[in-house]
Coordinates of N, CA, C and O in Angstrom, one line a residue:
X1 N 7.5 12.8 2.6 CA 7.2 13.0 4.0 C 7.7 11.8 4.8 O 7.3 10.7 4.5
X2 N 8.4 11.9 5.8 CA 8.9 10.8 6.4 C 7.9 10.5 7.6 O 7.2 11.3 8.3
X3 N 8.2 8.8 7.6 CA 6.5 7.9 8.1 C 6.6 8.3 10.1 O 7.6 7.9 10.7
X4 N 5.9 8.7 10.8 CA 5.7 8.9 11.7 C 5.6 7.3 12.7 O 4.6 6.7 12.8
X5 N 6.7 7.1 13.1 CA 6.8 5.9 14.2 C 6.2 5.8 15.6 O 6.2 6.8 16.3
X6 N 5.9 5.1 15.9 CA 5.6 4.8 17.2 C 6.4 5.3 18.6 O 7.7 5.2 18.5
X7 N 5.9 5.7 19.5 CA 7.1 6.2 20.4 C 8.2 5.4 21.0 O 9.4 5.6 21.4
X8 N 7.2 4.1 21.0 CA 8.5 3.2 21.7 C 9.5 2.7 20.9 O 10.5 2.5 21.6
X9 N 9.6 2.4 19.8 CA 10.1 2.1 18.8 C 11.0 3.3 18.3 O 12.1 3.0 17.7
X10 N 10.8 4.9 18.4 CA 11.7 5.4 18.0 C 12.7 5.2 19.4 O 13.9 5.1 19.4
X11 N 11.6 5.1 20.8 CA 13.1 5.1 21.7 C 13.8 4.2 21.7 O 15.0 4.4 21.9
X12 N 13.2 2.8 21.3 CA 15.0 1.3 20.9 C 15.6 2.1 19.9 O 16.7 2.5 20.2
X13 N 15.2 2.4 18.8 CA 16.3 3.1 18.1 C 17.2 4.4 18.6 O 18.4 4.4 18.4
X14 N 16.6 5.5 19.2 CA 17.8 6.0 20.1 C 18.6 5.3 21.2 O 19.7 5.6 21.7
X15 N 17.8 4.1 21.4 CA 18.9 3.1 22.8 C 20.3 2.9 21.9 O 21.4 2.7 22.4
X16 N 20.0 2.9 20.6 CA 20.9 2.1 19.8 C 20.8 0.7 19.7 O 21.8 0.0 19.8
X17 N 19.7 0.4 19.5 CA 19.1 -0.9 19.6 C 18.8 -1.5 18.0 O 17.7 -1.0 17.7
X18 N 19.0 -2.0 17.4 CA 18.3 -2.0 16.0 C 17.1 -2.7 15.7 O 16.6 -3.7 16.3
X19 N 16.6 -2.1 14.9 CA 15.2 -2.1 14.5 C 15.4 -3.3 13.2 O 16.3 -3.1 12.4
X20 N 14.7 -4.2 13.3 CA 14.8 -5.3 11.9 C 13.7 -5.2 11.6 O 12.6 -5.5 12.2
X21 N 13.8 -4.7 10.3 CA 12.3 -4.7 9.3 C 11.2 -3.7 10.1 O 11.4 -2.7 10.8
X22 N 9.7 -4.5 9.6 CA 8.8 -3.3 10.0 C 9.0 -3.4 11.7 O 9.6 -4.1 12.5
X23 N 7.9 -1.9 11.8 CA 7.1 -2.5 13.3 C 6.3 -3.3 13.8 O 5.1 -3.7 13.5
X24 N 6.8 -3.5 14.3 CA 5.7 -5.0 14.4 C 3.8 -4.8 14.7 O 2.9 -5.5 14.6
X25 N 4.2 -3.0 15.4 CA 2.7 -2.5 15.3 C 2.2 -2.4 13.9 O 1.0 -2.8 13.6
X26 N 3.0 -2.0 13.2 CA 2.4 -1.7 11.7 C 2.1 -2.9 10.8 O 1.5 -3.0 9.7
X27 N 2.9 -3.8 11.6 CA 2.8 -5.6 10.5 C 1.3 -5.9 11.0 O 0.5 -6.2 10.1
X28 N 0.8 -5.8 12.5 CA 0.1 -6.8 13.0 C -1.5 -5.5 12.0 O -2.3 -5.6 11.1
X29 N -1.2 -4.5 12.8 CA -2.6 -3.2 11.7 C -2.6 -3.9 10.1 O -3.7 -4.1 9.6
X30 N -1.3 -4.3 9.4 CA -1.4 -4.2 8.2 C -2.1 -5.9 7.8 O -2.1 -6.3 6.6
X31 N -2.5 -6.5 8.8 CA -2.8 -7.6 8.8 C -4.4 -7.1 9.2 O -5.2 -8.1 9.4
X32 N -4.7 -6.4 9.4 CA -6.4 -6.0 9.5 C -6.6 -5.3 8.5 O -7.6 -4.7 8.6
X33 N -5.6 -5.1 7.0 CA -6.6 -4.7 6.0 C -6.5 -3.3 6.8 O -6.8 -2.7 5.8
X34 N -6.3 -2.1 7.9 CA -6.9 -0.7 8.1 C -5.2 0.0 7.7 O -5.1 1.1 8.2
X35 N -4.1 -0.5 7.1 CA -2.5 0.5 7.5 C -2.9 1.8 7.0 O -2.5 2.8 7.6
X36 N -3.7 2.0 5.6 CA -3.8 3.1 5.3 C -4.6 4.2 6.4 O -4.2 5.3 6.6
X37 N -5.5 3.7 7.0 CA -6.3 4.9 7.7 C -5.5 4.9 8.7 O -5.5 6.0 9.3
X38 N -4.8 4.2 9.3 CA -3.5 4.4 10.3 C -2.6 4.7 10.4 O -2.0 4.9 11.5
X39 N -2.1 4.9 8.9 CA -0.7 5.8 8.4 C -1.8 7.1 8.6 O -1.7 7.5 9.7
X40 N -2.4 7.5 8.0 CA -3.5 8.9 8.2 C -3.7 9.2 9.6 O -3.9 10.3 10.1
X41 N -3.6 8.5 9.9 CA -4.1 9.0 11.4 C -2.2 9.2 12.1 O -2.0 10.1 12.9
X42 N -1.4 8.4 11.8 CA -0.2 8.5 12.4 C 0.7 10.3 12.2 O 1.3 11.1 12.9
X43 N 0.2 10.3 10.7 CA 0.2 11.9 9.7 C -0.3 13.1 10.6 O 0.4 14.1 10.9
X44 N -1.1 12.9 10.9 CA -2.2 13.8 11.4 C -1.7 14.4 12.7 O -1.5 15.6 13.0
X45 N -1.3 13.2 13.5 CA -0.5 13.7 14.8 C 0.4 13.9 15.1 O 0.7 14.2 16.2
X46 N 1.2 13.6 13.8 CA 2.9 14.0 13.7 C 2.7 15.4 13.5 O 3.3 16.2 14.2
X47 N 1.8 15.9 12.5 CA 1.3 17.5 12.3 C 0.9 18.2 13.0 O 1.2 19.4 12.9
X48 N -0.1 17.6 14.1 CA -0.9 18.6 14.7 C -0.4 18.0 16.0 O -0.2 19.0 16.7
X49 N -0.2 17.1 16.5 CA 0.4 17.4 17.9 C -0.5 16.9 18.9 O -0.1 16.6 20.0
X50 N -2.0 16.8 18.7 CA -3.5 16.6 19.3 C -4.2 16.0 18.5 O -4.7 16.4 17.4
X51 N -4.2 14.5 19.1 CA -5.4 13.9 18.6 C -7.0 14.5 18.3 O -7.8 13.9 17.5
X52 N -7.4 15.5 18.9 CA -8.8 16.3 18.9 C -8.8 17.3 17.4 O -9.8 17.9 17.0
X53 N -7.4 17.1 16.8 CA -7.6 18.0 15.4 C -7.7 16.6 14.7 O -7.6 16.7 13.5
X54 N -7.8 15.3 15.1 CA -7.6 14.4 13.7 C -8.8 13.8 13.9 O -8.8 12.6 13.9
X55 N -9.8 14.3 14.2 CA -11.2 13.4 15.0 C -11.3 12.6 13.3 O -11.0 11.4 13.4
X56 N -11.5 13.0 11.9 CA -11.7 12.0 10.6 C -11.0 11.3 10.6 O -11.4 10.3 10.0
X57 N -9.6 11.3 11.1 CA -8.9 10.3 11.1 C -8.8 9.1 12.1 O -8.3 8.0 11.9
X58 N -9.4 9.5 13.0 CA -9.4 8.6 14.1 C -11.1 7.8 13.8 O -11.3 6.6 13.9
X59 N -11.9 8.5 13.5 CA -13.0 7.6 13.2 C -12.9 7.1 11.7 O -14.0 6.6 11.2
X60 N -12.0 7.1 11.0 CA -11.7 6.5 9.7 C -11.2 5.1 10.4 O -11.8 4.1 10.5
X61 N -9.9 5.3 10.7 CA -9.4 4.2 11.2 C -10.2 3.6 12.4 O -9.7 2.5 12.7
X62 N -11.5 3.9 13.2 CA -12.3 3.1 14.1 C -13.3 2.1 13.3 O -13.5 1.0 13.6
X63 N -13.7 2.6 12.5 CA -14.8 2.6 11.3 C -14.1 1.3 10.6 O -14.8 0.4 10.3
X64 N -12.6 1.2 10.4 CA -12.2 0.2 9.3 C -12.0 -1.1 10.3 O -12.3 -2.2 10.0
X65 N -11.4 -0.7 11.6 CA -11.2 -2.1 13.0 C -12.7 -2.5 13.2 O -13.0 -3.6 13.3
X66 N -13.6 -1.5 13.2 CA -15.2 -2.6 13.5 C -15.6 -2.9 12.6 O -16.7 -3.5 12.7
X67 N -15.0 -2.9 11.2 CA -15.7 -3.8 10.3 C -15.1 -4.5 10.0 O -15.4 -4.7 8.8
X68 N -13.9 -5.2 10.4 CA -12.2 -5.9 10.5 C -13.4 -7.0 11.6 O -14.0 -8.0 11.1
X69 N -13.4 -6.4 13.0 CA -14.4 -7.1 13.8 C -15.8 -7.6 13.6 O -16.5 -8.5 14.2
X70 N -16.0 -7.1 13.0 CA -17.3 -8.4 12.0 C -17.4 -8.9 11.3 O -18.4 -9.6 10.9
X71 N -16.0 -8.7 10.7 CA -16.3 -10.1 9.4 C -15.0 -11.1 9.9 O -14.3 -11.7 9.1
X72 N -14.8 -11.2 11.5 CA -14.0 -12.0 12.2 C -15.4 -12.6 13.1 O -15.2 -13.8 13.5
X73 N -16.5 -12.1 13.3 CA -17.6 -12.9 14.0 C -18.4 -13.9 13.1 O -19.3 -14.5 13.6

């Protein structure tokens, strides 16, 4: 299954802009410990089109940032 990008990031690459390495959205998430519930949640709305069909996904990945945010307090 190919990885669902970010919108801005697919549009530099249609500018014909090149992309070096990751996204830099997916470096800074994969640095909170949550890429997996945000690749799931990225999945979800590449498929369905509406964030309101991925509500498990969206509170998987809310669930993993507030406890990212407390063990930063």
């Amino acid at each position: 299954m190919a990885k669902a990008g970010h919108a801005w990031s697919r549009a530099a690459a249609e500018q014909g802009e090149a992309e070096e390495g990751e996204d830099p959205l997916d470096a800074m998430i994969a640095r909170t410990g949550c890429l997996e519930q945000h690749r799931q949640l990225q999945e979800c709305m590449a498929e369905r089109q509406d964030w309101r069909h991925c509500q498990a996904q969206v509170r998987a990945f809310g669930a993993c940032m507030a406890r990212r945010q407390q063990h930063q307090q």
